[in-house]
Coordinates of C-alpha atoms and ligand atoms in Angstrom, one line a residue:
M298 CA 0.0 0.0 0.0
Q299 CA 1.8 3.0 -1.3
Y300 CA 0.3 6.5 -1.3
N301 CA 1.3 10.0 -2.2
V302 CA -0.5 11.4 0.8
T303 CA -1.8 9.8 4.0
V304 CA -4.1 11.7 6.3
I305 CA -4.3 10.5 9.9
G306 CA -7.8 11.4 11.4
S307 CA -11.0 11.9 9.5
G308 CA -12.5 15.0 11.2
P309 CA -13.3 18.1 9.2
G310 CA -9.6 18.8 8.9
G311 CA -8.6 15.3 7.8
Y312 CA -11.5 14.4 5.5
V313 CA -11.4 17.8 3.7
A314 CA -7.6 17.5 3.2
A315 CA -8.1 14.0 1.8
I316 CA -10.8 15.1 -0.7
R317 CA -8.7 18.1 -1.8
C318 CA -5.6 15.9 -2.2
A319 CA -7.6 13.4 -4.3
Q320 CA -9.0 16.2 -6.4
L321 CA -5.5 17.4 -7.1
G322 CA -4.5 14.0 -8.4
F323 CA -2.7 12.5 -5.3
K324 CA -3.2 8.8 -4.5
T325 CA -4.6 9.4 -1.0
A326 CA -5.3 7.3 2.1
I327 CA -7.1 8.3 5.3
I328 CA -6.8 6.5 8.7
E329 CA -9.5 6.7 11.3
K330 CA -9.5 4.8 14.6
Y331 CA -13.2 5.2 15.2
D332 CA -15.9 3.1 13.5
T333 CA -17.3 6.1 11.7
L334 CA -15.7 9.0 9.8
G335 CA -16.2 12.7 10.5
G336 CA -14.2 13.1 13.8
T337 CA -15.4 15.1 16.8
C338 CA -17.4 17.5 14.7
L339 CA -19.7 15.0 13.0
N340 CA -19.9 12.3 15.8
V341 CA -19.8 14.2 19.1
G342 CA -19.5 17.9 18.3
C343 CA -20.9 20.4 15.9
I344 CA -23.6 18.2 14.3
P345 CA -25.1 16.4 17.3
S346 CA -25.0 19.6 19.4
K347 CA -26.8 21.5 16.7
A348 CA -29.4 18.7 16.4
M349 CA -30.1 18.9 20.1
L350 CA -30.1 22.7 20.0
D351 CA -32.7 22.7 17.2
S352 CA -35.0 20.2 18.8
S353 CA -34.9 22.0 22.2
E354 CA -35.5 25.3 20.4
H355 CA -38.6 23.8 18.7
F356 CA -39.8 22.7 22.1
I357 CA -39.4 26.0 23.9
N358 CA -41.1 27.8 21.0
A359 CA -44.1 25.4 21.1
K360 CA -44.2 25.8 24.9
E361 CA -43.8 29.5 25.3
H362 CA -44.3 31.3 22.0
F363 CA -46.9 29.5 19.9
K364 CA -49.8 30.9 22.0
E365 CA -48.9 34.5 21.2
H366 CA -48.6 33.7 17.5
G367 CA -52.2 32.4 17.7
I368 CA -51.4 28.7 17.7
D369 CA -53.2 26.8 20.5
I370 CA -51.8 23.3 21.2
P371 CA -52.0 21.1 24.2
E372 CA -49.1 21.5 26.7
P373 CA -46.1 20.0 24.8
K374 CA -44.0 17.4 26.5
V375 CA -40.4 16.4 25.9
N376 CA -39.8 12.9 24.5
F377 CA -36.2 12.8 25.3
T378 CA -35.6 9.3 23.9
Q379 CA -36.9 10.4 20.5
M380 CA -34.9 13.7 20.7
V381 CA -31.7 11.7 21.3
K382 CA -32.6 9.2 18.6
R383 CA -33.2 11.9 16.0
K384 CA -29.8 13.4 16.9
G385 CA -28.3 9.9 16.3
D386 CA -30.1 9.7 12.9
V387 CA -28.7 13.1 11.9
V388 CA -25.2 12.0 12.9
K389 CA -25.5 8.8 10.9
A390 CA -26.7 10.6 7.8
N391 CA -23.7 12.9 8.0
V392 CA -21.0 10.3 8.7
D393 CA -22.4 8.1 6.0
G394 CA -22.1 11.1 3.7
I395 CA -18.4 11.3 4.4
A396 CA -17.9 7.5 3.7
F397 CA -19.7 8.2 0.4
L398 CA -17.4 11.1 -0.4
M399 CA -14.3 9.0 0.3
K400 CA -15.5 6.4 -2.2
K401 CA -16.5 9.0 -4.7
N402 CA -13.0 10.5 -4.6
K403 CA -11.3 7.1 -4.6
I404 CA -9.7 7.7 -1.2
D405 CA -8.7 4.5 0.6
V406 CA -10.1 4.4 4.2
H407 CA -8.0 2.4 6.7
K408 CA -9.8 1.8 10.0
G409 CA -7.6 1.6 13.1
V410 CA -5.0 3.6 15.1
G411 CA -2.4 5.2 12.9
S412 CA 1.1 5.2 14.3
F413 CA 4.4 6.3 12.8
V414 CA 7.1 3.6 12.2
D415 CA 9.3 6.2 10.5
K416 CA 8.6 9.4 8.5
N417 CA 7.3 7.4 5.4
T418 CA 5.8 4.4 7.1
I419 CA 2.6 4.2 9.2
K420 CA 1.3 1.2 11.0
V421 CA -2.5 0.9 11.3
T422 CA -3.7 -1.3 14.1
A423 CA -7.4 -2.3 13.8
K424 CA -9.7 -3.0 16.7
D425 CA -9.2 -6.7 16.3
G426 CA -5.4 -6.2 16.6
K427 CA -4.7 -6.7 12.9
E428 CA -1.9 -4.6 11.6
T429 CA -1.4 -3.1 8.2
T430 CA 1.6 -1.1 7.0
I431 CA 1.3 1.9 4.7
T432 CA 4.1 3.7 2.9
T433 CA 3.6 7.3 2.0
E434 CA 5.4 10.3 0.5
K435 CA 3.6 12.9 2.6
V436 CA 1.6 12.7 5.9
I437 CA -1.1 15.1 7.2
I438 CA -1.8 14.7 10.9
A439 CA -5.3 15.7 11.8
T440 CA -5.9 13.9 15.0
G441 CA -8.0 16.6 16.7
S442 CA -8.6 17.2 20.3
K443 CA -10.3 15.8 23.5
P444 CA -12.1 17.5 26.4
T445 CA -9.9 18.9 29.1
P446 CA -10.7 17.5 32.6
L447 CA -10.4 19.4 35.8
P448 CA -7.1 18.3 37.4
F449 CA -8.7 17.4 40.6
A450 CA -11.9 15.8 39.2
P451 CA -11.4 13.5 36.2
F452 CA -14.4 12.7 34.0
D453 CA -16.2 9.6 35.5
K454 CA -18.5 9.7 32.5
K455 CA -21.5 9.0 34.7
R456 CA -22.2 12.2 36.6
I457 CA -19.0 14.2 36.0
I458 CA -19.3 14.4 32.3
S459 CA -17.9 16.0 29.1
S460 CA -19.9 17.2 26.1
T461 CA -19.6 13.7 24.6
E462 CA -21.7 12.2 27.5
A463 CA -23.9 15.3 27.7
L464 CA -25.1 14.5 24.2
E465 CA -25.9 10.9 25.1
L466 CA -27.8 11.2 28.4
K467 CA -30.6 8.8 29.1
E468 CA -32.6 11.3 31.1
V469 CA -33.2 15.0 31.3
P470 CA -31.1 16.2 34.3
K471 CA -32.9 17.7 37.2
H472 CA -30.1 20.1 38.0
L473 CA -27.2 20.3 35.5
I474 CA -24.1 22.2 36.9
V475 CA -22.0 23.5 34.1
I476 CA -18.3 24.3 34.8
G477 CA -17.1 26.8 32.2
G478 CA -19.3 29.4 30.6
G479 CA -17.7 29.1 27.1
V480 CA -19.1 27.8 23.9
I481 CA -20.0 24.3 25.0
G482 CA -21.3 25.3 28.4
M483 CA -23.6 27.9 26.9
E484 CA -24.8 25.7 24.0
L485 CA -25.5 22.5 26.0
G486 CA -26.6 24.5 29.0
S487 CA -29.2 26.1 26.8
V488 CA -30.4 22.7 25.4
Y489 CA -31.1 21.4 28.9
A490 CA -32.5 24.6 30.3
R491 CA -35.0 24.7 27.5
I492 CA -36.2 21.1 28.1
G493 CA -36.7 21.5 31.8
S494 CA -33.4 21.2 33.7
K495 CA -32.3 23.7 36.2
V496 CA -29.0 24.8 34.9
T497 CA -26.3 26.6 36.9
V498 CA -23.1 27.9 35.2
V499 CA -19.9 28.4 37.2
E500 CA -17.3 30.4 35.2
F501 CA -13.8 31.3 36.3
L502 CA -13.7 34.7 34.5
D503 CA -16.0 37.7 34.9
S504 CA -17.7 37.1 31.6
L505 CA -19.4 34.4 29.6
I506 CA -17.8 33.4 26.2
P507 CA -14.8 35.4 27.3
T508 CA -12.8 35.1 24.0
M509 CA -15.5 37.1 22.2
D510 CA -16.2 40.8 22.3
G511 CA -17.3 41.7 25.8
T512 CA -20.6 43.1 24.7
M513 CA -21.6 39.6 23.4
G514 CA -21.0 37.9 26.7
K515 CA -23.1 40.5 28.6
E516 CA -26.0 40.3 26.2
L517 CA -25.9 36.5 26.1
Q518 CA -26.1 36.4 29.9
R519 CA -29.1 38.7 29.8
S520 CA -30.9 36.6 27.2
T521 CA -30.1 33.2 28.6
K522 CA -31.1 34.3 32.1
K523 CA -34.7 34.3 30.7
L524 CA -34.3 30.5 30.3
G525 CA -33.8 30.4 34.1
I526 CA -30.0 29.7 33.9
D527 CA -28.2 30.9 37.1
F528 CA -24.7 32.2 36.8
F529 CA -21.7 32.3 39.1
L530 CA -19.1 34.3 37.2
G531 CA -15.7 35.0 38.7
H532 CA -15.8 31.8 40.6
K533 CA -13.0 29.3 41.0
V534 CA -14.1 25.7 41.4
T535 CA -12.3 24.0 44.3
S536 CA -13.9 20.6 44.4
V537 CA -16.2 18.3 42.5
F538 CA -17.5 15.1 44.2
N539 CA -19.8 12.4 42.9
D540 CA -21.3 10.3 45.7
G541 CA -23.0 8.0 43.2
K542 CA -26.3 9.8 43.3
E543 CA -25.4 13.4 43.3
V544 CA -22.5 15.7 42.4
T545 CA -21.4 18.4 44.8
V546 CA -19.5 21.3 43.4
K547 CA -17.7 23.8 45.6
A548 CA -16.4 27.1 44.3
E549 CA -15.0 30.3 45.6
A550 CA -15.6 33.9 44.6
K551 CA -12.7 36.4 44.3
D552 CA -13.6 37.8 47.7
G553 CA -13.2 34.3 49.2
K554 CA -17.0 33.7 49.6
A555 CA -17.7 30.0 49.1
I556 CA -20.7 28.4 47.3
E557 CA -21.8 24.8 47.3
L558 CA -24.0 23.4 44.6
K559 CA -25.7 20.0 44.3
G560 CA -26.9 18.6 41.1
D561 CA -27.4 15.2 39.4
Y562 CA -24.9 15.9 36.6
C563 CA -21.9 18.2 36.3
L564 CA -20.8 19.1 32.7
V565 CA -17.1 20.1 32.7
S566 CA -16.6 22.3 29.7
I567 CA -13.3 24.2 30.4
G568 CA -11.8 23.8 27.0
R569 CA -10.3 21.0 24.8
R570 CA -6.7 19.8 24.4
P571 CA -4.9 18.5 21.4
Y572 CA -4.8 14.8 20.9
T573 CA -1.7 12.8 19.9
D574 CA -1.9 9.6 22.0
G575 CA -0.8 6.5 20.1
L576 CA 0.5 8.5 17.2
G577 CA 4.1 7.5 17.7
L578 CA 5.4 11.0 17.3
D579 CA 8.7 10.0 19.0
K580 CA 9.4 7.7 16.1
V581 CA 9.8 10.8 13.8
G582 CA 11.3 13.1 16.4
I583 CA 8.3 15.5 16.8
E584 CA 7.8 16.8 20.3
T585 CA 4.5 18.5 21.3
V586 CA 4.5 21.9 23.0
K587 CA 1.6 22.3 25.5
G588 CA 0.1 19.3 23.7
Q589 CA 0.1 21.0 20.3
I590 CA 2.2 19.8 17.3
P591 CA 4.4 22.7 16.4
V592 CA 4.1 23.8 12.8
D593 CA 5.6 26.6 10.7
D594 CA 3.6 29.2 8.7
H595 CA 2.9 26.5 6.1
L596 CA 1.6 24.0 8.7
K597 CA 4.7 21.9 8.2
T598 CA 6.2 20.2 11.2
K599 CA 10.0 20.0 11.8
V600 CA 9.9 16.8 9.6
D601 CA 10.1 17.7 5.9
N602 CA 7.2 15.5 4.7
I603 CA 4.9 15.7 7.7
Y604 CA 2.2 18.4 8.1
A605 CA -0.4 19.0 10.9
I606 CA -3.8 20.8 10.8
G607 CA -6.9 21.5 12.8
D608 CA -7.3 21.2 16.6
V609 CA -4.0 19.5 17.0
V610 CA -2.1 22.7 16.1
K611 CA -2.3 26.3 17.3
G612 CA -5.3 28.5 16.6
A613 CA -9.0 28.4 17.2
M614 CA -10.5 24.9 17.7
L615 CA -13.2 25.2 15.0
A616 CA -14.3 22.9 12.3
H617 CA -14.1 25.5 9.5
K618 CA -10.6 26.5 10.6
A619 CA -9.5 22.8 10.3
E620 CA -11.2 22.6 6.9
E621 CA -9.3 25.7 5.6
E622 CA -6.0 24.2 6.8
G623 CA -6.8 20.9 5.1
V624 CA -7.3 22.7 1.8
Y625 CA -4.2 24.8 2.4
V626 CA -1.9 21.9 2.9
A627 CA -3.3 19.9 0.0
E628 CA -2.8 22.9 -2.3
R629 CA 0.7 23.5 -1.0
L630 CA 1.6 19.9 -1.7
A631 CA 0.4 20.5 -5.3
G632 CA 2.7 23.5 -5.6
Q633 CA 0.0 26.1 -5.4
K634 CA 0.1 29.3 -3.3
P635 CA -3.0 29.1 -1.1
H636 CA -3.7 31.5 1.8
V637 CA -5.6 31.3 5.1
N638 CA -6.8 34.6 6.6
Y639 CA -6.9 33.6 10.3
L640 CA -8.3 37.0 11.3
L641 CA -11.4 36.3 9.2
I642 CA -12.2 32.8 10.7
P643 CA -15.7 33.6 12.2
G644 CA -16.7 32.3 15.6
V645 CA -20.3 31.3 16.3
V646 CA -22.2 30.3 19.4
Y647 CA -25.4 28.5 18.5
T648 CA -27.5 29.6 21.5
W649 CA -30.7 31.5 20.9
P650 CA -30.1 34.3 20.3
E651 CA -27.0 33.2 18.3
V652 CA -23.7 34.9 18.7
A653 CA -21.4 35.4 15.8
S654 CA -18.2 37.4 15.4
V655 CA -15.4 38.1 13.0
G656 CA -12.3 40.3 13.1
Y657 CA -11.0 42.2 16.1
T658 CA -12.9 42.5 19.4
E659 CA -13.2 46.0 21.0
E660 CA -10.9 44.7 23.8
Q661 CA -8.2 43.7 21.3
L662 CA -8.4 47.1 19.5
K663 CA -8.2 48.9 22.9
S664 CA -5.2 47.0 24.0
S665 CA -3.4 47.4 20.6
G666 CA -3.9 51.2 20.8
R667 CA -5.6 51.3 17.4
A668 CA -8.0 54.3 17.0
Y669 CA -11.5 52.9 16.3
K670 CA -15.1 53.9 16.2
V671 CA -18.2 51.8 17.2
G672 CA -21.6 51.6 15.6
S673 CA -24.4 49.5 17.2
F674 CA -28.0 48.8 16.3
P675 CA -30.4 46.8 18.5
Y676 CA -32.7 44.1 17.1
K677 CA -35.7 45.6 18.9
A678 CA -35.7 48.5 16.4
L679 CA -36.0 46.1 13.4
G680 CA -39.3 45.5 11.8
R681 CA -38.2 41.9 10.9
A682 CA -37.4 41.2 14.6
R683 CA -40.7 42.5 15.7
A684 CA -42.6 40.4 13.2
S685 CA -40.9 37.2 14.5
M686 CA -40.7 38.4 18.1
D687 CA -37.0 37.8 18.2
L688 CA -36.2 41.1 19.8
D689 CA -33.1 40.2 21.8
G690 CA -29.8 41.2 20.4
L691 CA -27.7 43.8 18.6
V692 CA -25.1 44.3 15.9
K693 CA -21.9 46.0 16.8
I694 CA -19.5 47.2 14.1
L695 CA -15.9 48.3 14.8
A696 CA -14.3 50.5 12.2
D697 CA -10.9 52.2 11.9
K698 CA -11.3 55.8 13.1
Q699 CA -9.5 57.4 10.1
T700 CA -10.1 55.1 7.2
D701 CA -13.5 53.7 8.2
E702 CA -12.3 50.1 7.3
I703 CA -14.4 47.5 9.1
L704 CA -12.2 45.9 11.8
G705 CA -14.8 43.7 13.5
V706 CA -18.4 42.5 13.2
H707 CA -20.1 41.2 16.3
I708 CA -23.7 40.1 16.2
I709 CA -25.9 38.6 18.9
G710 CA -29.5 37.9 17.7
A711 CA -31.6 35.7 15.6
R712 CA -29.8 34.2 12.6
A713 CA -26.5 35.7 13.5
A714 CA -24.7 32.5 12.5
D715 CA -25.7 32.9 8.9
M716 CA -25.4 36.7 8.8
I717 CA -21.7 36.7 9.8
A718 CA -20.8 35.5 6.4
A719 CA -21.6 39.0 5.1
G720 CA -19.2 40.4 7.7
V721 CA -16.5 38.0 6.5
T722 CA -17.1 39.0 2.8
A723 CA -17.0 42.7 3.7
M724 CA -13.8 42.4 5.6
E725 CA -12.2 40.1 3.0
F726 CA -12.7 42.8 0.5
R727 CA -11.6 45.4 3.0
A728 CA -14.9 47.3 2.9
S729 CA -15.4 50.5 4.9
A730 CA -18.5 50.8 7.1
E731 CA -19.8 53.4 4.6
D732 CA -19.4 50.8 1.7
V733 CA -21.8 48.5 3.5
A734 CA -24.1 51.3 4.7
R735 CA -24.6 52.4 1.0
M736 CA -25.5 48.9 -0.2
S737 CA -29.2 48.0 -0.6
H738 CA -30.3 45.5 2.1
A739 CA -33.7 43.7 1.5
H740 CA -36.5 44.8 3.8
P741 CA -37.6 43.4 6.2
T742 CA -34.5 41.4 7.1
Y743 CA -32.2 41.0 10.1
M744 CA -29.3 42.1 7.8
E745 CA -30.8 45.6 8.0
A746 CA -29.3 45.7 11.5
V747 CA -25.8 45.3 10.0
R748 CA -26.4 48.1 7.6
E749 CA -27.8 50.4 10.3
A750 CA -24.8 49.6 12.6
C751 CA -22.5 50.5 9.7
L752 CA -24.4 53.7 9.3
A753 CA -24.0 54.4 13.0
A754 CA -20.2 53.6 12.8
T755 CA -19.5 55.6 9.7
A756 CA -21.5 58.8 10.4
N757 CA -23.5 58.3 13.5
R758 CA -26.7 58.5 11.5
P759 CA -28.7 55.2 11.7
I760 CA -32.2 55.7 10.1
H761 CA -34.4 53.7 12.4
L762 CA -33.0 54.7 15.8
Ligands
LIG812 P1 -11.4 16.0 15.0 O1 -12.7 16.4 14.5 O2 -11.2 15.9 16.5 O3 -11.0 14.6 14.3 C1 -9.9 13.9 14.7 C2 -10.1 12.5 14.3 O4 -8.8 11.8 14.4 C3 -11.0 11.7 15.2 O5 -12.0 11.1 14.5 C4 -10.1 10.7 15.9 O6 -10.7 9.5 16.2 C5 -9.0 10.5 14.9 N1 -7.7 10.1 15.4 C6 -7.0 10.6 16.5 N2 -5.8 9.9 16.6 C7 -5.8 9.0 15.6 C8 -4.9 8.0 15.3 N3 -3.7 7.9 15.9 N4 -5.2 7.2 14.2 C9 -6.3 7.3 13.6 N5 -7.3 8.2 13.9 C10 -7.0 9.0 14.9 N6 -16.7 23.7 15.7 C11 -17.3 24.5 14.9 O7 -16.7 25.1 14.0 N7 -18.7 24.7 14.9 C12 -19.4 24.1 15.9 O8 -20.7 24.3 15.9 C13 -18.8 23.2 16.8 N8 -19.5 22.6 17.8 C14 -18.8 21.8 18.6 C15 -19.6 21.1 19.6 C16 -19.0 20.3 20.5 C17 -19.8 19.6 21.6 C18 -17.6 20.0 20.4 C19 -16.9 19.1 21.4 C20 -16.8 20.7 19.4 C21 -17.4 21.5 18.5 N9 -16.7 22.2 17.5 C22 -17.4 23.1 16.7 C23 -15.3 22.0 17.4 C24 -15.0 21.1 16.2 O9 -15.6 19.8 16.5 C25 -13.5 20.8 16.1 O10 -12.8 22.1 16.0 C26 -13.2 20.0 14.9 O11 -13.8 18.8 14.9 C27 -11.7 19.8 14.7 O12 -11.4 19.1 13.6 P2 -10.1 18.2 13.4 O13 -10.2 17.5 12.0 O14 -8.9 18.9 13.7 O15 -10.2 17.0 14.5
LIG813 P1 -14.1 27.4 25.8 O1 -12.7 27.7 25.7 O2 -15.1 27.9 24.8 O3 -14.7 27.8 27.2 C1 -14.1 27.3 28.4 C2 -14.6 28.2 29.5 O4 -14.3 27.6 30.7 C3 -13.9 29.6 29.5 O5 -14.9 30.6 29.6 C4 -13.0 29.6 30.6 O6 -12.8 30.8 31.2 C5 -13.7 28.6 31.6 N1 -12.9 27.9 32.5 C6 -11.6 27.4 32.3 N2 -11.2 26.8 33.4 C7 -12.2 26.9 34.4 C8 -12.3 26.4 35.7 N3 -11.4 25.7 36.3 N4 -13.5 26.7 36.3 C9 -14.5 27.5 35.7 N5 -14.4 27.9 34.5 C10 -13.2 27.6 33.8 O7 -14.1 25.8 25.8 P2 -15.3 24.7 25.6 O8 -16.6 25.4 25.8 O9 -15.0 23.6 26.5 O10 -15.2 24.3 24.1 C11 -14.0 23.8 23.6 C12 -13.7 24.2 22.2 O11 -14.7 23.6 21.3 C13 -13.9 25.6 22.0 O12 -12.6 26.2 22.0 C14 -14.5 25.8 20.7 O13 -13.6 26.3 19.8 C15 -15.0 24.5 20.3 N6 -16.5 24.5 20.2 C16 -17.0 25.3 19.2 C17 -18.4 25.5 19.1 C18 -18.9 26.4 18.1 O14 -18.1 26.8 17.2 N7 -20.2 26.7 18.1 C19 -19.3 24.7 20.0 C20 -18.6 24.0 21.0 C21 -17.3 23.9 21.0

């Protein structure tokens, strides 16, 4: 078995790299240790979490909003078994789709753990212990990441759980304690708060989703409070104990004041760490730094023919970032000159309201000393938002004070996840706030809020405010 390129790991980084390699004429193999392709994203990440978010959103709409729209139905009930089953069906359709794409592109799939023998030889060990050896000119490592445990309370996968178990529960928790108010904590916390769990979020920093623009975290807290979620921000968790029936979480505020929470499940969502176990990196002389595989600006490791992409290297742990890098490396191998604009990788939190951002945050501009101006527009002033009753949220545009170039687009509100693509496009073409403000935006749409915020940023003259 000889290949031009072998990809280890079939997540969005790996499978996209493999497809692009095959498109470019390379004889390509992909190695995956799990039974299904698609990695974290398709199996236990993006896709199942969005399936649960959508189901729970339908439920809360039926329960709380249909009546006002003039739709009378009997009190809806959650059929959690069906909700989880549907999520499983959605995952299956997606992972089967990747298997189809591998076939279509004539990519050989090897199931098992891929481990370096030397820089051109990889051993694949299947579940039944059967070993296969592959020789290859180039290797792309795309082995992804795993949830980070608390150092003093490892996942027991029963009551102290990660996102993986939280997507596979057999019952709706009575009280879900979430440690970490980042992306996973807020998405999965929202799912369970909507379908009847009491949810309490304990976050170390003073803001939710702290890597995003500060305004987004504040607004998200305000909106998700309406679901009944309780927040303990600025709290350091000191112990987590599962007595078999109940989890007790102790935490401390900055002033030393202690809290104690008791719940039936504790979701630990304090970040993810790169995954390289079993890869045999020592056989090729690669050493990880803080768990990550070090790469140069072209995603090449210190070994000439070995590249690494996605969650296992530096940068945002996002599916679309991994995909960009997969395409980048494939095209480099083909002698092309691709480019990834890391500033313009958008970030989205799929709560409701959704949060979506691209470019610099206000905090980053402040600390870099760059002169900027801000334009904001609230959803509640939009005709479209009133029609749908999705009034929570705002658009915030950051633009250079002198040139008016858009430096950041931050949206919290209905459909923000899809709207952010317009921000990426504008910034990729280095549009000014005035450029966007002078473009016709269909009425009535949520995108009008982006235009109005650009009007506010460029000349402080929004029309509808
Ligand atoms: P992964 O998807 O982690 O894939 C790595 C693959 O490599 C795995 O299948 C693993 O089994 C395999 N592997 C590892 N070692 C070996 C080996 N030695 N041999 C063979 N195979 C191996 N991102 C978004 O952009 N949008 C979202 O909405 C989103 N939602 C998420 C929700 C949750 C709950 C989680 C946990 C993550 C979410 N993410 C989301 C993040 C996203 O899933 C990751 O950024 C993305 O999957 C990274 O892709 P990757 O290809 O680098 O690695
Ligand atoms: P995260 O980095 O988004 O959030 C972790 C949060 O935990 C932070 O707010 C951090 O301050 C807090 N924290 C850290 N240590 C803590 C402690 N000891 N006690 C209390 N709080 C603590 O990480 P998360 O939510 O686990 O997600 C992991 C990754 O998965 C993210 O980096 C994200 O890129 C990706 N992801 C992306 C999604 C999306 O794009 N919609 C959805 C889910 C995950």
